Every structure is written in structure tokens, then in C-alpha cells.
Amino acid sequence: VQLQASGGGLVQAGGSLRLSCAASGRTFSSYAMGWFRQAPAKELEFVAGISWNGGRTYYADSVKGRFTISRDNAKNTVYLQMNSLKPEDTAIYYCAADFAPYGLVETKGRAYDYWGQGTQVTVSS
């Protein structure tokens, strides 16, 4: 599986962005998908995850109520809608895929098998 993240950019605090992650391969629907982020000098952080069929979603406490993860298996794409952005959301955002056809959603980065290249999100105050 190859992943291509896009949609990052510069936005003012309170604004919105939607990230997309396009996946190659015909088995996309067998993978749970996750979004992670890494800010300068900080560790990789789980942001949101979604099960193979979209039936389960998980969010980091820091983004609950502001971010929404979704997926379109027909388009092999997962999305992260980010609203009410804060300067502390500034980071490189990565999408990742975990082979999980039974509905599990992992929050640890080491569980994910494939990673996209990352897209920069910068939120100005």
C-alpha cells in the first residue's frame, strides 16, 4: 500500500483544513487508517483512527470535538477534517495504514504498516 497525504497549509487560528490521504492498491478496505502528527522537537502523536469500514473512530483528547476522520473506500481515500484549529496543532501530519480487517483501530504508531510522506499544517495565532 502506498499512501499520499495532501491538504496541509497555513491557516489562522480558528480556521479549518481538510487533509486527504490517497491509497494505492485494491485492499484498502482491509486496513484501518490513522492520522498522526509530529511537531518540532516532539514525539509522534496519534491524532485519529478509523476502522476498515468506518464503523469505529478514535481521537486523541486534544482534538476531540474539533477533528473528524472519515473514509471513502470506493475512492481509496481517508480524510481528516480539522476545525477550530489552534497554534498547538502545528505539525507535520502523517497518514498510516494498519492491516486490520476485523475492526481494530490501533493508537500506537508501531502498529501501522505503511506511512505516507506527511503534509505540513501551520496554524498562526
mmCIF file with all atom_site columns, C-alpha atoms in Angstrom:
data_model
loop_
_atom_site.group_PDB
_atom_site.id
_atom_site.type_symbol
_atom_site.label_atom_id
_atom_site.label_alt_id
_atom_site.label_comp_id
_atom_site.label_asym_id
_atom_site.label_entity_id
_atom_site.label_seq_id
_atom_site.pdbx_PDB_ins_code
_atom_site.Cartn_x
_atom_site.Cartn_y
_atom_site.Cartn_z
_atom_site.occupancy
_atom_site.B_iso_or_equiv
_atom_site.pdbx_formal_charge
_atom_site.auth_seq_id
_atom_site.auth_comp_id
_atom_site.auth_asym_id
_atom_site.auth_atom_id
_atom_site.pdbx_PDB_model_num
ATOM 1   C CA . VAL A 1 1   ? 0.000   0.000  0.000  1.00 0.00 ? 1   VAL A CA 1
ATOM 2   C CA . GLN A 1 2   ? 1.330   3.416  -0.942 1.00 0.00 ? 2   GLN A CA 1
ATOM 3   C CA . LEU A 1 3   ? -0.085  6.486  0.766  1.00 0.00 ? 3   LEU A CA 1
ATOM 4   C CA . GLN A 1 4   ? -0.081  10.078 -0.434 1.00 0.00 ? 4   GLN A CA 1
ATOM 5   C CA . ALA A 1 5   ? -1.148  12.777 2.011  1.00 0.00 ? 5   ALA A CA 1
ATOM 6   C CA . SER A 1 6   ? -2.220  16.235 0.907  1.00 0.00 ? 6   SER A CA 1
ATOM 7   C CA . GLY A 1 7   ? -4.191  19.259 2.025  1.00 0.00 ? 7   GLY A CA 1
ATOM 8   C CA . GLY A 1 8   ? -1.857  20.862 4.508  1.00 0.00 ? 8   GLY A CA 1
ATOM 9   C CA . GLY A 1 9   ? -1.119  24.551 4.549  1.00 0.00 ? 9   GLY A CA 1
ATOM 10  C CA . LEU A 1 10  ? -1.037  27.754 6.541  1.00 0.00 ? 10  LEU A CA 1
ATOM 11  C CA . VAL A 1 11  ? -4.204  28.814 8.325  1.00 0.00 ? 11  VAL A CA 1
ATOM 12  C CA . GLN A 1 12  ? -5.108  31.273 11.040 1.00 0.00 ? 12  GLN A CA 1
ATOM 13  C CA . ALA A 1 13  ? -6.213  30.108 14.459 1.00 0.00 ? 13  ALA A CA 1
ATOM 14  C CA . GLY A 1 14  ? -9.884  29.196 14.382 1.00 0.00 ? 14  GLY A CA 1
ATOM 15  C CA . GLY A 1 15  ? -9.722  28.188 10.754 1.00 0.00 ? 15  GLY A CA 1
ATOM 16  C CA . SER A 1 16  ? -10.211 24.832 9.073  1.00 0.00 ? 16  SER A CA 1
ATOM 17  C CA . LEU A 1 17  ? -8.339  22.456 6.810  1.00 0.00 ? 17  LEU A CA 1
ATOM 18  C CA . ARG A 1 18  ? -9.158  19.092 5.335  1.00 0.00 ? 18  ARG A CA 1
ATOM 19  C CA . LEU A 1 19  ? -6.385  16.594 4.859  1.00 0.00 ? 19  LEU A CA 1
ATOM 20  C CA . SER A 1 20  ? -6.675  13.753 2.399  1.00 0.00 ? 20  SER A CA 1
ATOM 21  C CA . CYS A 1 21  ? -4.724  10.532 2.122  1.00 0.00 ? 21  CYS A CA 1
ATOM 22  C CA . ALA A 1 22  ? -4.997  8.597  -1.110 1.00 0.00 ? 22  ALA A CA 1
ATOM 23  C CA . ALA A 1 23  ? -4.011  4.937  -1.050 1.00 0.00 ? 23  ALA A CA 1
ATOM 24  C CA . SER A 1 24  ? -2.955  2.669  -3.845 1.00 0.00 ? 24  SER A CA 1
ATOM 25  C CA . GLY A 1 25  ? -3.866  -0.991 -4.017 1.00 0.00 ? 25  GLY A CA 1
ATOM 26  C CA . ARG A 1 26  ? -7.080  -2.935 -4.118 1.00 0.00 ? 26  ARG A CA 1
ATOM 27  C CA . THR A 1 27  ? -7.132  -3.981 -0.446 1.00 0.00 ? 27  THR A CA 1
ATOM 28  C CA . PHE A 1 28  ? -7.609  -0.537 1.068  1.00 0.00 ? 28  PHE A CA 1
ATOM 29  C CA . SER A 1 29  ? -10.826 -1.650 2.724  1.00 0.00 ? 29  SER A CA 1
ATOM 30  C CA . SER A 1 30  ? -8.878  -4.230 4.776  1.00 0.00 ? 30  SER A CA 1
ATOM 31  C CA . TYR A 1 31  ? -6.875  -1.528 6.504  1.00 0.00 ? 31  TYR A CA 1
ATOM 32  C CA . ALA A 1 32  ? -7.576  0.596  9.497  1.00 0.00 ? 32  ALA A CA 1
ATOM 33  C CA . MET A 1 33  ? -6.291  4.101  8.853  1.00 0.00 ? 33  MET A CA 1
ATOM 34  C CA . GLY A 1 34  ? -4.730  6.548  11.214 1.00 0.00 ? 34  GLY A CA 1
ATOM 35  C CA . TRP A 1 35  ? -3.548  10.123 11.284 1.00 0.00 ? 35  TRP A CA 1
ATOM 36  C CA . PHE A 1 36  ? -0.515  11.025 13.349 1.00 0.00 ? 36  PHE A CA 1
ATOM 37  C CA . ARG A 1 37  ? 1.384   14.255 13.757 1.00 0.00 ? 37  ARG A CA 1
ATOM 38  C CA . GLN A 1 38  ? 4.814   15.357 14.822 1.00 0.00 ? 38  GLN A CA 1
ATOM 39  C CA . ALA A 1 39  ? 5.673   18.852 15.925 1.00 0.00 ? 39  ALA A CA 1
ATOM 40  C CA . PRO A 1 40  ? 9.280   20.096 16.041 1.00 0.00 ? 40  PRO A CA 1
ATOM 41  C CA . ALA A 1 41  ? 11.245  18.522 18.875 1.00 0.00 ? 41  ALA A CA 1
ATOM 42  C CA . LYS A 1 42  ? 8.222   16.431 19.908 1.00 0.00 ? 42  LYS A CA 1
ATOM 43  C CA . GLU A 1 43  ? 7.377   12.772 19.585 1.00 0.00 ? 43  GLU A CA 1
ATOM 44  C CA . LEU A 1 44  ? 4.980   11.318 17.070 1.00 0.00 ? 44  LEU A CA 1
ATOM 45  C CA . GLU A 1 45  ? 1.430   11.701 18.356 1.00 0.00 ? 45  GLU A CA 1
ATOM 46  C CA . PHE A 1 46  ? -1.726  9.781  17.493 1.00 0.00 ? 46  PHE A CA 1
ATOM 47  C CA . VAL A 1 47  ? -4.452  12.099 16.237 1.00 0.00 ? 47  VAL A CA 1
ATOM 48  C CA . ALA A 1 48  ? -7.300  9.954  14.933 1.00 0.00 ? 48  ALA A CA 1
ATOM 49  C CA . GLY A 1 49  ? -8.039  6.476  13.647 1.00 0.00 ? 49  GLY A CA 1
ATOM 50  C CA . ILE A 1 50  ? -10.816 4.752  11.749 1.00 0.00 ? 50  ILE A CA 1
ATOM 51  C CA . SER A 1 51  ? -11.658 1.087  11.227 1.00 0.00 ? 51  SER A CA 1
ATOM 52  C CA . TRP A 1 52  ? -11.782 -0.570 7.823  1.00 0.00 ? 52  TRP A CA 1
ATOM 53  C CA . ASN A 1 53  ? -15.480 0.136  7.330  1.00 0.00 ? 53  ASN A CA 1
ATOM 54  C CA . GLY A 1 54  ? -15.667 3.424  9.199  1.00 0.00 ? 54  GLY A CA 1
ATOM 55  C CA . GLY A 1 55  ? -17.651 1.871  11.997 1.00 0.00 ? 55  GLY A CA 1
ATOM 56  C CA . ARG A 1 56  ? -15.161 2.803  14.699 1.00 0.00 ? 56  ARG A CA 1
ATOM 57  C CA . THR A 1 57  ? -13.319 6.037  15.154 1.00 0.00 ? 57  THR A CA 1
ATOM 58  C CA . TYR A 1 58  ? -10.918 7.167  17.849 1.00 0.00 ? 58  TYR A CA 1
ATOM 59  C CA . TYR A 1 59  ? -9.480  10.563 18.639 1.00 0.00 ? 59  TYR A CA 1
ATOM 60  C CA . ALA A 1 60  ? -6.795  11.999 20.810 1.00 0.00 ? 60  ALA A CA 1
ATOM 61  C CA . ASP A 1 61  ? -8.269  14.032 23.641 1.00 0.00 ? 61  ASP A CA 1
ATOM 62  C CA . SER A 1 62  ? -6.570  17.122 22.289 1.00 0.00 ? 62  SER A CA 1
ATOM 63  C CA . VAL A 1 63  ? -8.612  17.032 19.062 1.00 0.00 ? 63  VAL A CA 1
ATOM 64  C CA . LYS A 1 64  ? -11.953 15.587 20.166 1.00 0.00 ? 64  LYS A CA 1
ATOM 65  C CA . GLY A 1 65  ? -14.825 17.749 19.054 1.00 0.00 ? 65  GLY A CA 1
ATOM 66  C CA . ARG A 1 66  ? -12.659 19.619 16.552 1.00 0.00 ? 66  ARG A CA 1
ATOM 67  C CA . PHE A 1 67  ? -11.344 16.957 14.157 1.00 0.00 ? 67  PHE A CA 1
ATOM 68  C CA . THR A 1 68  ? -13.295 14.335 12.235 1.00 0.00 ? 68  THR A CA 1
ATOM 69  C CA . ILE A 1 69  ? -11.815 11.329 10.467 1.00 0.00 ? 69  ILE A CA 1
ATOM 70  C CA . SER A 1 70  ? -13.704 9.666  7.639  1.00 0.00 ? 70  SER A CA 1
ATOM 71  C CA . ARG A 1 71  ? -13.018 7.385  4.719  1.00 0.00 ? 71  ARG A CA 1
ATOM 72  C CA . ASP A 1 72  ? -14.346 6.570  1.283  1.00 0.00 ? 72  ASP A CA 1
ATOM 73  C CA . ASN A 1 73  ? -13.359 3.024  0.366  1.00 0.00 ? 73  ASN A CA 1
ATOM 74  C CA . ALA A 1 74  ? -14.637 3.464  -3.176 1.00 0.00 ? 74  ALA A CA 1
ATOM 75  C CA . LYS A 1 75  ? -12.057 6.230  -3.618 1.00 0.00 ? 75  LYS A CA 1
ATOM 76  C CA . ASN A 1 76  ? -9.328  4.595  -1.503 1.00 0.00 ? 76  ASN A CA 1
ATOM 77  C CA . THR A 1 77  ? -9.127  7.797  0.493  1.00 0.00 ? 77  THR A CA 1
ATOM 78  C CA . VAL A 1 78  ? -9.198  8.780  4.147  1.00 0.00 ? 78  VAL A CA 1
ATOM 79  C CA . TYR A 1 79  ? -9.860  12.329 5.301  1.00 0.00 ? 79  TYR A CA 1
ATOM 80  C CA . LEU A 1 80  ? -9.186  14.418 8.358  1.00 0.00 ? 80  LEU A CA 1
ATOM 81  C CA . GLN A 1 81  ? -11.438 17.440 8.711  1.00 0.00 ? 81  GLN A CA 1
ATOM 82  C CA . MET A 1 82  ? -9.816  19.871 11.130 1.00 0.00 ? 82  MET A CA 1
ATOM 83  C CA . ASN A 1 83  ? -11.892 22.713 12.537 1.00 0.00 ? 83  ASN A CA 1
ATOM 84  C CA . SER A 1 84  ? -11.208 25.344 15.193 1.00 0.00 ? 84  SER A CA 1
ATOM 85  C CA . LEU A 1 85  ? -7.502  24.957 14.606 1.00 0.00 ? 85  LEU A CA 1
ATOM 86  C CA . LYS A 1 86  ? -5.087  26.104 17.281 1.00 0.00 ? 86  LYS A CA 1
ATOM 87  C CA . PRO A 1 87  ? -1.410  27.054 17.065 1.00 0.00 ? 87  PRO A CA 1
ATOM 88  C CA . GLU A 1 88  ? -0.583  23.884 19.006 1.00 0.00 ? 88  GLU A CA 1
ATOM 89  C CA . ASP A 1 89  ? -1.984  21.853 16.097 1.00 0.00 ? 89  ASP A CA 1
ATOM 90  C CA . THR A 1 90  ? 1.023   22.943 14.042 1.00 0.00 ? 90  THR A CA 1
ATOM 91  C CA . ALA A 1 91  ? 2.894   19.815 12.942 1.00 0.00 ? 91  ALA A CA 1
ATOM 92  C CA . ILE A 1 92  ? 3.629   17.511 10.075 1.00 0.00 ? 92  ILE A CA 1
ATOM 93  C CA . TYR A 1 93  ? 0.634   15.220 9.667  1.00 0.00 ? 93  TYR A CA 1
ATOM 94  C CA . TYR A 1 94  ? 1.088   11.652 8.511  1.00 0.00 ? 94  TYR A CA 1
ATOM 95  C CA . CYS A 1 95  ? -1.453  9.095  7.417  1.00 0.00 ? 95  CYS A CA 1
ATOM 96  C CA . ALA A 1 96  ? -0.810  5.433  8.090  1.00 0.00 ? 96  ALA A CA 1
ATOM 97  C CA . ALA A 1 97  ? -2.381  2.075  7.290  1.00 0.00 ? 97  ALA A CA 1
ATOM 98  C CA . ASP A 1 98  ? -2.689  -0.963 9.541  1.00 0.00 ? 98  ASP A CA 1
ATOM 99  C CA . PHE A 1 99  ? -3.881  -4.287 8.142  1.00 0.00 ? 99  PHE A CA 1
ATOM 100 C CA . ALA A 1 100 ? -6.915  -4.840 10.357 1.00 0.00 ? 100 ALA A CA 1
ATOM 101 C CA . PRO A 1 101 ? -9.870  -6.476 8.620  1.00 0.00 ? 101 PRO A CA 1
ATOM 102 C CA . TYR A 1 102 ? -11.628 -7.268 11.911 1.00 0.00 ? 102 TYR A CA 1
ATOM 103 C CA . GLY A 1 103 ? -12.335 -3.748 13.070 1.00 0.00 ? 103 GLY A CA 1
ATOM 104 C CA . LEU A 1 104 ? -9.422  -2.964 15.362 1.00 0.00 ? 104 LEU A CA 1
ATOM 105 C CA . VAL A 1 105 ? -8.033  0.544  15.468 1.00 0.00 ? 105 VAL A CA 1
ATOM 106 C CA . GLU A 1 106 ? -4.566  1.000  16.924 1.00 0.00 ? 106 GLU A CA 1
ATOM 107 C CA . THR A 1 107 ? -3.359  4.205  18.510 1.00 0.00 ? 107 THR A CA 1
ATOM 108 C CA . LYS A 1 108 ? 0.331   3.259  18.596 1.00 0.00 ? 108 LYS A CA 1
ATOM 109 C CA . GLY A 1 109 ? 2.392   4.206  15.595 1.00 0.00 ? 109 GLY A CA 1
ATOM 110 C CA . ARG A 1 110 ? 4.406   0.998  15.698 1.00 0.00 ? 110 ARG A CA 1
ATOM 111 C CA . ALA A 1 111 ? 1.261   -0.979 14.865 1.00 0.00 ? 111 ALA A CA 1
ATOM 112 C CA . TYR A 1 112 ? 0.942   0.651  11.455 1.00 0.00 ? 112 TYR A CA 1
ATOM 113 C CA . ASP A 1 113 ? 2.492   -0.999 8.444  1.00 0.00 ? 113 ASP A CA 1
ATOM 114 C CA . TYR A 1 114 ? 2.533   1.774  5.851  1.00 0.00 ? 114 TYR A CA 1
ATOM 115 C CA . TRP A 1 115 ? 3.081   5.508  6.098  1.00 0.00 ? 115 TRP A CA 1
ATOM 116 C CA . GLY A 1 116 ? 2.557   8.466  3.831  1.00 0.00 ? 116 GLY A CA 1
ATOM 117 C CA . GLN A 1 117 ? 5.109   11.198 3.319  1.00 0.00 ? 117 GLN A CA 1
ATOM 118 C CA . GLY A 1 118 ? 3.480   13.791 5.563  1.00 0.00 ? 118 GLY A CA 1
ATOM 119 C CA . THR A 1 119 ? 1.887   17.158 4.963  1.00 0.00 ? 119 THR A CA 1
ATOM 120 C CA . GLN A 1 120 ? 2.711   20.336 6.891  1.00 0.00 ? 120 GLN A CA 1
ATOM 121 C CA . VAL A 1 121 ? -0.018  22.110 8.833  1.00 0.00 ? 121 VAL A CA 1
ATOM 122 C CA . THR A 1 122 ? 0.834   25.514 10.268 1.00 0.00 ? 122 THR A CA 1
ATOM 123 C CA . VAL A 1 123 ? -1.619  27.438 12.407 1.00 0.00 ? 123 VAL A CA 1
ATOM 124 C CA . SER A 1 124 ? -0.793  31.068 13.081 1.00 0.00 ? 124 SER A CA 1
ATOM 125 C CA . SER A 1 125 ? -2.015  32.914 16.161 1.00 0.00 ? 125 SER A CA 1
#
